[in-house]
PDB file of C-alpha atoms in Angstrom:
ATOM      1  CA  MET A   7     -86.491  77.430-164.838  1.00 92.00           C
ATOM      2  CA  LYS A   8     -83.942  80.032-165.617  1.00 95.00           C
ATOM      3  CA  ALA A   9     -80.303  79.144-165.076  1.00 97.00           C
ATOM      4  CA  ARG A  10     -76.911  81.060-165.700  1.00 97.00           C
ATOM      5  CA  VAL A  11     -73.647  79.280-166.844  1.00 98.00           C
ATOM      6  CA  ILE A  12     -70.492  81.138-166.652  1.00 98.00           C
ATOM      7  CA  VAL A  13     -67.353  79.839-168.572  1.00 98.00           C
ATOM      8  CA  THR A  14     -64.040  81.100-167.621  1.00 96.00           C
ATOM      9  CA  LEU A  15     -60.521  80.477-168.637  1.00 95.00           C
ATOM     10  CA  LYS A  16     -58.485  78.260-166.382  1.00 94.00           C
ATOM     11  CA  ALA A  17     -55.979  79.613-164.338  1.00 91.00           C
ATOM     12  CA  GLY A  18     -52.733  79.748-166.223  1.00 87.00           C
ATOM     13  CA  VAL A  19     -54.144  80.025-169.540  1.00 87.00           C
ATOM     14  CA  LEU A  20     -53.220  82.965-171.388  1.00 83.00           C
ATOM     15  CA  ASP A  21     -55.956  85.397-171.834  1.00 88.00           C
ATOM     16  CA  PRO A  22     -54.850  88.181-174.495  1.00 83.00           C
ATOM     17  CA  GLN A  23     -58.338  89.592-174.422  1.00 85.00           C
ATOM     18  CA  GLY A  24     -58.125  89.940-170.646  1.00 91.00           C
ATOM     19  CA  LYS A  25     -54.757  91.682-170.824  1.00 89.00           C
ATOM     20  CA  ALA A  26     -56.056  94.135-173.590  1.00 87.00           C
ATOM     21  CA  ILE A  27     -59.012  95.248-171.429  1.00 93.00           C
ATOM     22  CA  GLU A  28     -56.554  95.412-168.408  1.00 94.00           C
ATOM     23  CA  GLY A  29     -54.278  97.756-170.377  1.00 92.00           C
ATOM     24  CA  ALA A  30     -57.355  99.663-171.630  1.00 93.00           C
ATOM     25  CA  LEU A  31     -58.658 100.373-167.935  1.00 96.00           C
ATOM     26  CA  ARG A  32     -55.175 101.384-166.718  1.00 94.00           C
ATOM     27  CA  SER A  33     -54.970 103.870-169.695  1.00 93.00           C
ATOM     28  CA  LEU A  34     -58.494 105.139-168.760  1.00 95.00           C
ATOM     29  CA  GLY A  35     -57.048 105.911-165.395  1.00 95.00           C
ATOM     30  CA  VAL A  36     -59.086 103.532-163.405  1.00 96.00           C
ATOM     31  CA  GLU A  37     -56.834 102.574-160.748  1.00 92.00           C
ATOM     32  CA  GLY A  38     -56.427  99.603-158.404  1.00 94.00           C
ATOM     33  CA  VAL A  39     -57.060  97.171-161.116  1.00 94.00           C
ATOM     34  CA  ALA A  40     -54.456  94.267-160.558  1.00 93.00           C
ATOM     35  CA  GLY A  41     -55.630  91.773-163.295  1.00 94.00           C
ATOM     36  CA  VAL A  42     -58.843  91.339-165.724  1.00 95.00           C
ATOM     37  CA  ARG A  43     -59.752  87.748-167.067  1.00 95.00           C
ATOM     38  CA  GLN A  44     -62.537  87.659-169.556  1.00 95.00           C
ATOM     39  CA  GLY A  45     -65.260  84.825-169.646  1.00 96.00           C
ATOM     40  CA  LYS A  46     -68.360  84.136-171.208  1.00 97.00           C
ATOM     41  CA  VAL A  47     -71.855  84.086-169.705  1.00 98.00           C
ATOM     42  CA  PHE A  48     -74.935  82.059-171.060  1.00 98.00           C
ATOM     43  CA  ASP A  49     -78.604  82.725-169.759  1.00 97.00           C
ATOM     44  CA  VAL A  50     -80.436  79.559-170.650  1.00 97.00           C
ATOM     45  CA  GLU A  51     -84.249  78.915-169.994  1.00 96.00           C
ATOM     46  CA  LEU A  52     -84.904  75.272-169.317  1.00 95.00           C
ATOM     47  CA  ASP A  53     -87.897  72.820-169.137  1.00 93.00           C
ATOM     48  CA  ALA A  54     -86.583  70.782-166.105  1.00 90.00           C
ATOM     49  CA  ALA A  55     -88.909  69.276-163.781  1.00 89.00           C
ATOM     50  CA  ASP A  56     -86.388  69.982-160.608  1.00 93.00           C
ATOM     51  CA  ARG A  57     -83.209  71.454-159.816  1.00 94.00           C
ATOM     52  CA  ALA A  58     -81.401  68.131-160.127  1.00 95.00           C
ATOM     53  CA  GLU A  59     -82.604  67.519-163.475  1.00 95.00           C
ATOM     54  CA  ALA A  60     -81.780  71.172-164.598  1.00 96.00           C
ATOM     55  CA  GLU A  61     -78.325  70.553-163.109  1.00 96.00           C
ATOM     56  CA  ALA A  62     -77.908  67.557-164.998  1.00 96.00           C
ATOM     57  CA  GLN A  63     -78.926  69.195-168.392  1.00 96.00           C
ATOM     58  CA  LEU A  64     -76.614  72.215-168.013  1.00 97.00           C
ATOM     59  CA  LYS A  65     -73.900  70.093-166.990  1.00 97.00           C
ATOM     60  CA  ALA A  66     -74.315  67.965-170.409  1.00 97.00           C
ATOM     61  CA  ALA A  67     -74.580  71.362-172.249  1.00 97.00           C
ATOM     62  CA  CYS A  68     -71.280  72.549-170.907  1.00 98.00           C
ATOM     63  CA  GLU A  69     -69.250  69.489-171.457  1.00 96.00           C
ATOM     64  CA  LYS A  70     -70.879  68.918-175.133  1.00 96.00           C
ATOM     65  CA  LEU A  71     -70.466  72.360-176.399  1.00 97.00           C
ATOM     66  CA  LEU A  72     -70.645  75.592-174.184  1.00 97.00           C
ATOM     67  CA  ALA A  73     -67.199  74.890-172.466  1.00 97.00           C
ATOM     68  CA  ASN A  74     -63.920  73.544-174.012  1.00 96.00           C
ATOM     69  CA  LEU A  75     -62.649  71.599-171.138  1.00 94.00           C
ATOM     70  CA  VAL A  76     -58.927  71.738-172.427  1.00 92.00           C
ATOM     71  CA  ILE A  77     -58.871  75.596-171.447  1.00 93.00           C
ATOM     72  CA  GLU A  78     -62.033  76.387-169.885  1.00 96.00           C
ATOM     73  CA  ASN A  79     -64.284  75.620-166.488  1.00 97.00           C
ATOM     74  CA  PHE A  80     -67.847  76.338-166.102  1.00 98.00           C
ATOM     75  CA  ALA A  81     -69.940  77.127-163.093  1.00 98.00           C
ATOM     76  CA  ILE A  82     -73.771  76.786-162.971  1.00 97.00           C
ATOM     77  CA  GLU A  83     -76.197  79.156-161.280  1.00 97.00           C
ATOM     78  CA  ILE A  84     -80.003  77.836-161.121  1.00 95.00           C
ATOM     79  CA  ALA A  85     -82.318  80.812-160.298  1.00 87.00           C
TER      80      ALA A  85
ATOM     81  CA  MET B   6     -57.638  59.597-205.066  1.00 91.00           C
ATOM     82  CA  LYS B   7     -61.537  60.614-204.271  1.00 97.00           C
ATOM     83  CA  ALA B   8     -61.661  63.545-202.320  1.00 98.00           C
ATOM     84  CA  ALA B   9     -64.317  65.338-200.525  1.00 98.00           C
ATOM     85  CA  VAL B  10     -64.443  68.762-199.030  1.00 98.00           C
ATOM     86  CA  VAL B  11     -66.926  69.919-196.526  1.00 98.00           C
ATOM     87  CA  VAL B  12     -68.570  72.987-196.687  1.00 98.00           C
ATOM     88  CA  PHE B  13     -69.658  74.785-193.577  1.00 97.00           C
ATOM     89  CA  PRO B  14     -71.782  78.090-193.403  1.00 97.00           C
ATOM     90  CA  GLY B  15     -68.937  80.639-193.325  1.00 97.00           C
ATOM     91  CA  SER B  16     -66.321  78.321-195.068  1.00 97.00           C
ATOM     92  CA  ASN B  17     -64.579  80.566-197.530  1.00 97.00           C
ATOM     93  CA  ARG B  18     -61.694  78.359-198.767  1.00 97.00           C
ATOM     94  CA  GLU B  19     -63.225  75.640-200.129  1.00 98.00           C
ATOM     95  CA  GLY B  20     -62.680  76.969-203.666  1.00 98.00           C
ATOM     96  CA  ASP B  21     -59.066  77.283-203.354  1.00 97.00           C
ATOM     97  CA  MET B  22     -59.039  73.692-201.494  1.00 98.00           C
ATOM     98  CA  ALA B  23     -60.958  72.345-204.523  1.00 98.00           C
ATOM     99  CA  ARG B  24     -58.510  73.870-207.265  1.00 98.00           C
ATOM    100  CA  ALA B  25     -55.630  72.504-205.243  1.00 98.00           C
ATOM    101  CA  LEU B  26     -57.128  68.812-205.097  1.00 98.00           C
ATOM    102  CA  ARG B  27     -58.300  69.137-208.867  1.00 98.00           C
ATOM    103  CA  GLN B  28     -54.846  70.150-209.946  1.00 96.00           C
ATOM    104  CA  ALA B  29     -53.361  67.519-208.256  1.00 97.00           C
ATOM    105  CA  THR B  30     -55.769  64.319-208.726  1.00 95.00           C
ATOM    106  CA  GLY B  31     -57.014  65.510-212.020  1.00 96.00           C
ATOM    107  CA  ARG B  32     -60.802  65.311-210.812  1.00 95.00           C
ATOM    108  CA  ALA B  33     -62.822  67.820-208.843  1.00 97.00           C
ATOM    109  CA  PRO B  34     -63.741  66.689-204.982  1.00 98.00           C
ATOM    110  CA  ALA B  35     -67.148  66.268-204.021  1.00 98.00           C
ATOM    111  CA  MET B  36     -68.476  69.080-202.156  1.00 98.00           C
ATOM    112  CA  VAL B  37     -70.057  68.023-199.175  1.00 98.00           C
ATOM    113  CA  TRP B  38     -72.748  70.311-197.270  1.00 97.00           C
ATOM    114  CA  HIS B  39     -72.342  70.194-193.307  1.00 97.00           C
ATOM    115  CA  ALA B  40     -75.959  68.994-192.842  1.00 96.00           C
ATOM    116  CA  GLU B  41     -75.164  65.499-194.762  1.00 97.00           C
ATOM    117  CA  HIS B  42     -74.991  62.498-192.632  1.00 97.00           C
ATOM    118  CA  GLU B  43     -72.874  60.682-194.936  1.00 97.00           C
ATOM    119  CA  LEU B  44     -69.741  61.092-197.044  1.00 98.00           C
ATOM    120  CA  PRO B  45     -69.955  60.157-200.935  1.00 98.00           C
ATOM    121  CA  ALA B  46     -69.200  56.279-201.046  1.00 96.00           C
ATOM    122  CA  GLY B  47     -65.389  55.579-201.729  1.00 96.00           C
ATOM    123  CA  THR B  48     -64.254  58.889-200.184  1.00 97.00           C
ATOM    124  CA  ASP B  49     -60.339  58.253-199.606  1.00 97.00           C
ATOM    125  CA  LEU B  50     -59.876  62.069-198.278  1.00 98.00           C
ATOM    126  CA  VAL B  51     -62.086  64.338-196.221  1.00 98.00           C
ATOM    127  CA  VAL B  52     -61.040  68.112-196.317  1.00 98.00           C
ATOM    128  CA  LEU B  53     -62.408  70.728-193.828  1.00 98.00           C
ATOM    129  CA  PRO B  54     -61.317  74.050-195.392  1.00 98.00           C
ATOM    130  CA  GLY B  55     -60.667  77.412-193.785  1.00 98.00           C
ATOM    131  CA  GLY B  56     -62.997  80.054-193.359  1.00 97.00           C
ATOM    132  CA  PHE B  57     -65.122  81.117-190.271  1.00 97.00           C
ATOM    133  CA  SER B  58     -67.740  78.356-189.790  1.00 97.00           C
ATOM    134  CA  TYR B  59     -70.817  79.437-188.002  1.00 96.00           C
ATOM    135  CA  GLY B  60     -69.173  82.975-187.767  1.00 95.00           C
ATOM    136  CA  ASP B  61     -66.883  81.451-185.300  1.00 95.00           C
ATOM    137  CA  TYR B  62     -69.599  82.051-182.311  1.00 94.00           C
ATOM    138  CA  LEU B  63     -69.124  80.467-178.894  1.00 95.00           C
ATOM    139  CA  ARG B  64     -65.176  79.287-179.935  1.00 95.00           C
ATOM    140  CA  CYS B  65     -63.602  78.656-183.218  1.00 97.00           C
ATOM    141  CA  GLY B  66     -64.910  75.748-184.898  1.00 97.00           C
ATOM    142  CA  ALA B  67     -67.085  74.710-181.809  1.00 97.00           C
ATOM    143  CA  ILE B  68     -70.309  74.558-183.519  1.00 96.00           C
ATOM    144  CA  ALA B  69     -68.883  73.068-186.871  1.00 97.00           C
ATOM    145  CA  GLY B  70     -67.090  70.472-184.730  1.00 97.00           C
ATOM    146  CA  ARG B  71     -70.591  69.198-183.519  1.00 95.00           C
ATOM    147  CA  ALA B  72     -72.326  69.432-187.130  1.00 96.00           C
ATOM    148  CA  PRO B  73     -74.175  66.202-188.611  1.00 96.00           C
ATOM    149  CA  VAL B  74     -71.334  65.686-191.160  1.00 98.00           C
ATOM    150  CA  MET B  75     -68.812  65.279-188.389  1.00 98.00           C
ATOM    151  CA  GLU B  76     -69.890  61.887-187.156  1.00 97.00           C
ATOM    152  CA  ALA B  77     -69.020  60.698-190.708  1.00 98.00           C
ATOM    153  CA  VAL B  78     -65.857  62.512-190.828  1.00 98.00           C
ATOM    154  CA  ARG B  79     -64.983  60.883-187.193  1.00 98.00           C
ATOM    155  CA  ALA B  80     -65.986  57.374-188.759  1.00 98.00           C
ATOM    156  CA  HIS B  81     -64.001  58.044-191.760  1.00 98.00           C
ATOM    157  CA  ALA B  82     -60.950  58.945-189.916  1.00 98.00           C
ATOM    158  CA  ALA B  83     -61.365  56.076-187.463  1.00 98.00           C
ATOM    159  CA  ARG B  84     -61.278  53.726-190.441  1.00 97.00           C
ATOM    160  CA  GLY B  85     -57.991  55.293-191.058  1.00 97.00           C
ATOM    161  CA  GLY B  86     -59.299  57.512-193.782  1.00 98.00           C
ATOM    162  CA  LEU B  87     -57.353  60.710-194.585  1.00 98.00           C
ATOM    163  CA  THR B  88     -58.471  63.674-193.003  1.00 98.00           C
ATOM    164  CA  LEU B  89     -57.154  67.282-193.538  1.00 98.00           C
ATOM    165  CA  GLY B  90     -58.327  70.339-191.430  1.00 98.00           C
ATOM    166  CA  VAL B  91     -56.621  73.821-192.862  1.00 98.00           C
ATOM    167  CA  CYS B  92     -56.987  76.929-190.684  1.00 98.00           C
ATOM    168  CA  ASN B  93     -60.587  77.134-189.419  1.00 98.00           C
ATOM    169  CA  GLY B  94     -60.599  73.265-190.417  1.00 98.00           C
ATOM    170  CA  PHE B  95     -57.748  72.487-187.681  1.00 98.00           C
ATOM    171  CA  GLN B  96     -59.865  74.481-185.044  1.00 98.00           C
ATOM    172  CA  ILE B  97     -62.742  72.178-186.253  1.00 98.00           C
ATOM    173  CA  LEU B  98     -60.397  69.080-185.883  1.00 98.00           C
ATOM    174  CA  CYS B  99     -59.536  70.077-182.338  1.00 98.00           C
ATOM    175  CA  GLU B 100     -62.930  71.124-181.268  1.00 97.00           C
ATOM    176  CA  SER B 101     -64.524  67.824-182.466  1.00 97.00           C
ATOM    177  CA  GLY B 102     -61.825  65.700-180.607  1.00 96.00           C
ATOM    178  CA  LEU B 103     -60.409  64.557-183.574  1.00 98.00           C
ATOM    179  CA  LEU B 104     -56.921  66.345-182.778  1.00 98.00           C
ATOM    180  CA  PRO B 105     -55.686  67.266-179.122  1.00 98.00           C
ATOM    181  CA  GLY B 106     -55.537  70.839-177.698  1.00 97.00           C
ATOM    182  CA  VAL B 107     -57.093  73.905-178.863  1.00 97.00           C
ATOM    183  CA  LEU B 108     -56.213  76.831-180.864  1.00 97.00           C
ATOM    184  CA  MET B 109     -56.117  80.291-178.716  1.00 93.00           C
ATOM    185  CA  ARG B 110     -56.418  83.687-179.859  1.00 92.00           C
ATOM    186  CA  ASN B 111     -52.828  84.886-181.113  1.00 94.00           C
ATOM    187  CA  ALA B 112     -50.551  85.823-178.331  1.00 90.00           C
ATOM    188  CA  GLY B 113     -50.148  89.365-180.157  1.00 89.00           C
ATOM    189  CA  LEU B 114     -53.823  90.061-180.112  1.00 86.00           C
ATOM    190  CA  ARG B 115     -53.678  90.850-184.073  1.00 92.00           C
ATOM    191  CA  PHE B 116     -54.911  88.714-186.835  1.00 96.00           C
ATOM    192  CA  VAL B 117     -51.695  88.014-188.970  1.00 97.00           C
ATOM    193  CA  CYS B 118     -52.206  87.535-192.855  1.00 97.00           C
ATOM    194  CA  ARG B 119     -48.799  87.136-194.334  1.00 97.00           C
ATOM    195  CA  MET B 120     -46.414  84.540-195.893  1.00 97.00           C
ATOM    196  CA  GLN B 121     -44.780  82.357-193.357  1.00 98.00           C
ATOM    197  CA  HIS B 122     -41.940  79.857-193.692  1.00 98.00           C
ATOM    198  CA  LEU B 123     -42.428  76.432-191.935  1.00 98.00           C
ATOM    199  CA  ARG B 124     -40.338  73.453-191.321  1.00 98.00           C
ATOM    200  CA  VAL B 125     -41.594  70.270-192.370  1.00 98.00           C
ATOM    201  CA  GLU B 126     -41.058  67.618-189.613  1.00 97.00           C
ATOM    202  CA  ARG B 127     -40.988  64.399-191.200  1.00 95.00           C
ATOM    203  CA  ALA B 128     -41.756  63.168-194.769  1.00 95.00           C
ATOM    204  CA  ASP B 129     -42.971  59.702-194.545  1.00 96.00           C
ATOM    205  CA  ALA B 130     -46.894  60.799-193.850  1.00 96.00           C
ATOM    206  CA  ALA B 131     -49.415  60.378-196.487  1.00 97.00           C
ATOM    207  CA  PHE B 132     -49.424  64.282-196.461  1.00 98.00           C
ATOM    208  CA  THR B 133     -45.840  64.735-196.945  1.00 97.00           C
ATOM    209  CA  ARG B 134     -44.173  62.361-199.397  1.00 97.00           C
ATOM    210  CA  HIS B 135     -43.348  64.728-201.735  1.00 97.00           C
ATOM    211  CA  TYR B 136     -41.255  66.839-199.342  1.00 98.00           C
ATOM    212  CA  ALA B 137     -38.007  66.318-197.818  1.00 97.00           C
ATOM    213  CA  PRO B 138     -37.419  65.883-193.943  1.00 94.00           C
ATOM    214  CA  GLY B 139     -36.602  69.307-192.396  1.00 96.00           C
ATOM    215  CA  GLN B 140     -37.295  71.290-195.745  1.00 97.00           C
ATOM    216  CA  THR B 141     -37.934  74.862-195.212  1.00 98.00           C
ATOM    217  CA  ILE B 142     -41.398  75.840-197.265  1.00 98.00           C
ATOM    218  CA  GLU B 143     -43.150  79.100-197.720  1.00 98.00           C
ATOM    219  CA  VAL B 144     -46.952  79.242-197.596  1.00 98.00           C
ATOM    220  CA  ALA B 145     -49.443  81.740-196.509  1.00 97.00           C
ATOM    221  CA  ILE B 146     -51.084  82.370-192.926  1.00 98.00           C
ATOM    222  CA  ALA B 147     -54.277  84.320-192.192  1.00 98.00           C
ATOM    223  CA  HIS B 148     -55.687  83.919-188.996  1.00 98.00           C
ATOM    224  CA  GLY B 149     -56.630  85.268-185.591  1.00 96.00           C
ATOM    225  CA  GLU B 150     -56.733  82.175-183.352  1.00 96.00           C
ATOM    226  CA  GLY B 151     -53.929  79.992-184.373  1.00 97.00           C
ATOM    227  CA  ASN B 152     -51.909  79.843-181.061  1.00 97.00           C
ATOM    228  CA  TYR B 153     -51.824  76.143-180.640  1.00 97.00           C
ATOM    229  CA  GLU B 154     -52.168  75.172-176.810  1.00 94.00           C
ATOM    230  CA  ALA B 155     -52.421  71.841-174.937  1.00 94.00           C
ATOM    231  CA  ASP B 156     -51.347  70.612-171.783  1.00 92.00           C
ATOM    232  CA  ASP B 157     -47.920  69.319-170.922  1.00 94.00           C
ATOM    233  CA  GLU B 158     -48.808  65.860-171.101  1.00 96.00           C
ATOM    234  CA  THR B 159     -50.115  66.220-174.293  1.00 97.00           C
ATOM    235  CA  ILE B 160     -47.513  68.213-175.674  1.00 98.00           C
ATOM    236  CA  HIS B 161     -44.957  65.640-174.531  1.00 98.00           C
ATOM    237  CA  ARG B 162     -46.816  63.009-176.059  1.00 98.00           C
ATOM    238  CA  LEU B 163     -47.085  64.968-179.559  1.00 98.00           C
ATOM    239  CA  GLU B 164     -43.286  65.552-179.536  1.00 98.00           C
ATOM    240  CA  GLY B 165     -42.506  62.060-178.330  1.00 98.00           C
ATOM    241  CA  GLU B 166     -44.283  60.392-181.083  1.00 98.00           C
ATOM    242  CA  GLY B 167     -43.255  62.764-183.779  1.00 97.00           C
ATOM    243  CA  ARG B 168     -46.840  64.070-184.217  1.00 98.00           C
ATOM    244  CA  VAL B 169     -45.562  67.584-184.948  1.00 98.00           C
ATOM    245  CA  ALA B 170     -46.374  67.934-188.886  1.00 98.00           C
ATOM    246  CA  PHE B 171     -44.817  71.569-189.290  1.00 98.00           C
ATOM    247  CA  ARG B 172     -43.339  74.152-187.402  1.00 98.00           C
ATOM    248  CA  TYR B 173     -43.153  77.986-187.689  1.00 98.00           C
ATOM    249  CA  CYS B 174     -39.451  79.100-189.023  1.00 98.00           C
ATOM    250  CA  ASP B 175     -37.652  81.666-190.626  1.00 97.00           C
ATOM    251  CA  ALA B 176     -36.506  82.099-194.325  1.00 97.00           C
ATOM    252  CA  ALA B 177     -33.148  80.061-193.139  1.00 96.00           C
ATOM    253  CA  GLY B 178     -35.299  77.275-191.450  1.00 96.00           C
ATOM    254  CA  VAL B 179     -34.224  78.542-188.114  1.00 97.00           C
ATOM    255  CA  VAL B 180     -37.277  77.783-185.594  1.00 97.00           C
ATOM    256  CA  GLY B 181     -38.598  80.074-182.688  1.00 91.00           C
ATOM    257  CA  GLY B 182     -38.410  83.681-181.352  1.00 93.00           C
ATOM    258  CA  ALA B 183     -39.821  86.100-184.106  1.00 94.00           C
ATOM    259  CA  ALA B 184     -40.587  83.428-186.678  1.00 97.00           C
ATOM    260  CA  ASN B 185     -43.412  82.234-184.324  1.00 98.00           C
ATOM    261  CA  PRO B 186     -46.662  84.433-185.788  1.00 98.00           C
ATOM    262  CA  ASN B 187     -49.001  83.602-183.003  1.00 97.00           C
ATOM    263  CA  GLY B 188     -47.450  82.273-179.578  1.00 96.00           C
ATOM    264  CA  SER B 189     -47.991  78.651-180.417  1.00 97.00           C
ATOM    265  CA  ARG B 190     -46.436  76.134-178.081  1.00 96.00           C
ATOM    266  CA  ASN B 191     -43.119  74.454-179.368  1.00 98.00           C
ATOM    267  CA  ASP B 192     -43.966  76.737-182.410  1.00 98.00           C
ATOM    268  CA  ILE B 193     -46.071  73.848-183.744  1.00 98.00           C
ATOM    269  CA  ALA B 194     -48.185  74.928-187.239  1.00 98.00           C
ATOM    270  CA  GLY B 195     -49.455  71.571-187.524  1.00 98.00           C
ATOM    271  CA  ILE B 196     -50.088  68.238-185.948  1.00 98.00           C
ATOM    272  CA  TYR B 197     -50.895  64.521-186.566  1.00 98.00           C
ATOM    273  CA  SER B 198     -53.495  62.174-185.072  1.00 98.00           C
ATOM    274  CA  ASP B 199     -51.525  59.185-183.697  1.00 97.00           C
ATOM    275  CA  ALA B 200     -51.911  57.005-186.736  1.00 97.00           C
ATOM    276  CA  ARG B 201     -50.920  60.094-188.624  1.00 98.00           C
ATOM    277  CA  ASN B 202     -53.926  59.698-191.086  1.00 98.00           C
ATOM    278  CA  VAL B 203     -55.252  62.861-189.845  1.00 98.00           C
ATOM    279  CA  LEU B 204     -53.482  66.263-190.465  1.00 98.00           C
ATOM    280  CA  GLY B 205     -54.438  69.661-188.860  1.00 98.00           C
ATOM    281  CA  LEU B 206     -52.594  72.604-189.880  1.00 98.00           C
ATOM    282  CA  MET B 207     -53.274  76.629-189.518  1.00 98.00           C
ATOM    283  CA  PRO B 208     -51.212  77.529-192.580  1.00 98.00           C
ATOM    284  CA  HIS B 209     -52.849  77.629-196.177  1.00 98.00           C
ATOM    285  CA  PRO B 210     -50.860  75.361-198.569  1.00 98.00           C
ATOM    286  CA  GLU B 211     -53.764  75.267-200.858  1.00 98.00           C
ATOM    287  CA  ASN B 212     -53.026  78.959-201.675  1.00 97.00           C
ATOM    288  CA  LEU B 213     -49.638  78.223-202.881  1.00 97.00           C
ATOM    289  CA  ILE B 214     -50.178  76.049-205.682  1.00 97.00           C
ATOM    290  CA  ASP B 215     -49.583  78.697-208.750  1.00 96.00           C
ATOM    291  CA  PRO B 216     -46.578  80.766-209.461  1.00 96.00           C
ATOM    292  CA  LEU B 217     -48.892  83.610-210.250  1.00 95.00           C
ATOM    293  CA  VAL B 218     -49.601  84.209-206.535  1.00 92.00           C
ATOM    294  CA  GLY B 219     -45.929  84.056-205.779  1.00 90.00           C
ATOM    295  CA  GLY B 220     -45.071  80.382-204.825  1.00 96.00           C
ATOM    296  CA  THR B 221     -45.645  76.823-205.341  1.00 98.00           C
ATOM    297  CA  ASP B 222     -44.594  75.267-201.966  1.00 98.00           C
ATOM    298  CA  GLY B 223     -47.937  73.925-201.178  1.00 98.00           C
ATOM    299  CA  ARG B 224     -48.182  71.884-204.123  1.00 98.00           C
ATOM    300  CA  ALA B 225     -46.310  68.848-202.658  1.00 98.00           C
ATOM    301  CA  LEU B 226     -48.823  68.334-199.860  1.00 98.00           C
ATOM    302  CA  PHE B 227     -51.612  67.594-202.475  1.00 98.00           C
ATOM    303  CA  ALA B 228     -49.368  65.793-204.800  1.00 97.00           C
ATOM    304  CA  SER B 229     -48.593  63.362-201.654  1.00 97.00           C
ATOM    305  CA  LEU B 230     -52.028  62.991-201.317  1.00 96.00           C
ATOM    306  CA  ALA B 231     -52.500  62.207-204.973  1.00 93.00           C
ATOM    307  CA  ALA B 232     -49.832  59.338-205.065  1.00 75.00           C
TER     308      ALA B 232
END
C-alpha cells in the first residue's frame, strides 16, 4: 500500500526557509506570491491489511518520529 | 564524579567534552556508543555532546532522540541523575522529550559561529554552583538551529519556575536586542528540567576551558559538576 505523509509547520510558527524562498521568488520576478511555507513530504510503502490499519501505522509514525508536534502538523494520504 | 559521554554517528564535540570533564574531575569519562542499551554502572553524569547526529536528517536531534541509548538516559534522568546536553545535545534533549520546546532554524537564517556573552540566571543548580547569579560569561556558539521556541504556556512555566539557565546578553550583561544571536524566545540560551538535574544549552562551555583558546569561562560549569 502506498501512502504519503505531509508535514507542515503550524500556523504562526516562524518559517525562515519559507521566507527565504518567498524572497527568492520575488527577486526572480514571479508575480502574485503572497507567502510561502515550506514543509516535508514522505512517500511510505506499507504492508497494511487495510486502510484503517495503514492509517493507524502512519499516525504512530508521525507521532513517534516524522513530525514534532510542538511546531508541526501532519496529514496522511493513502493511495 | 563518574561521567559518560554519549557518541552518536555525527557527533563532533565529544573530544572537547571529554577533555573538559577530565580536567575538572581528574578522570576520563566513559565514551558510550548510541546503540548501547545501558550506561556504565555508577554513572553520575551523562553528557550529550554537540555535532550533527545522524546528519541532522529529518530534524536536528530527532533520530538521536529515539536512539537505543536514550532509554537508559531517560531512566538516568528520571532517577535524578545529572544530564547535560550541549548544542546538538540540547536539540536531542528537546526531541527526546527530556526538555520541553524545540530548537528552530536561526531567525537570521545564518549559521552563527562566534564568541557570545551569556548571563548566568541562577547559581544554585548542580551545573552552576561555581558561578555567581547574574554573572556575565563569555563562551562560544556555533549553530544553525538554536532558536528556542515553545508555546506561551511552556515559556510562562519555564520563567515562573526559574528554569531558564542562561540568557544571551552583551558584554555589559544587558539582555535582548542584537545580543540575541538566533531569535530565541526570551533570549533563552539554556533551560533546566523541572527538577533541575537536566540542563540543555546551545553555547559550548567545553570550548572555553583553556586560556590558549581565548578564555576559561566554561570551566566553572565543569567544576560545579565535579564538586
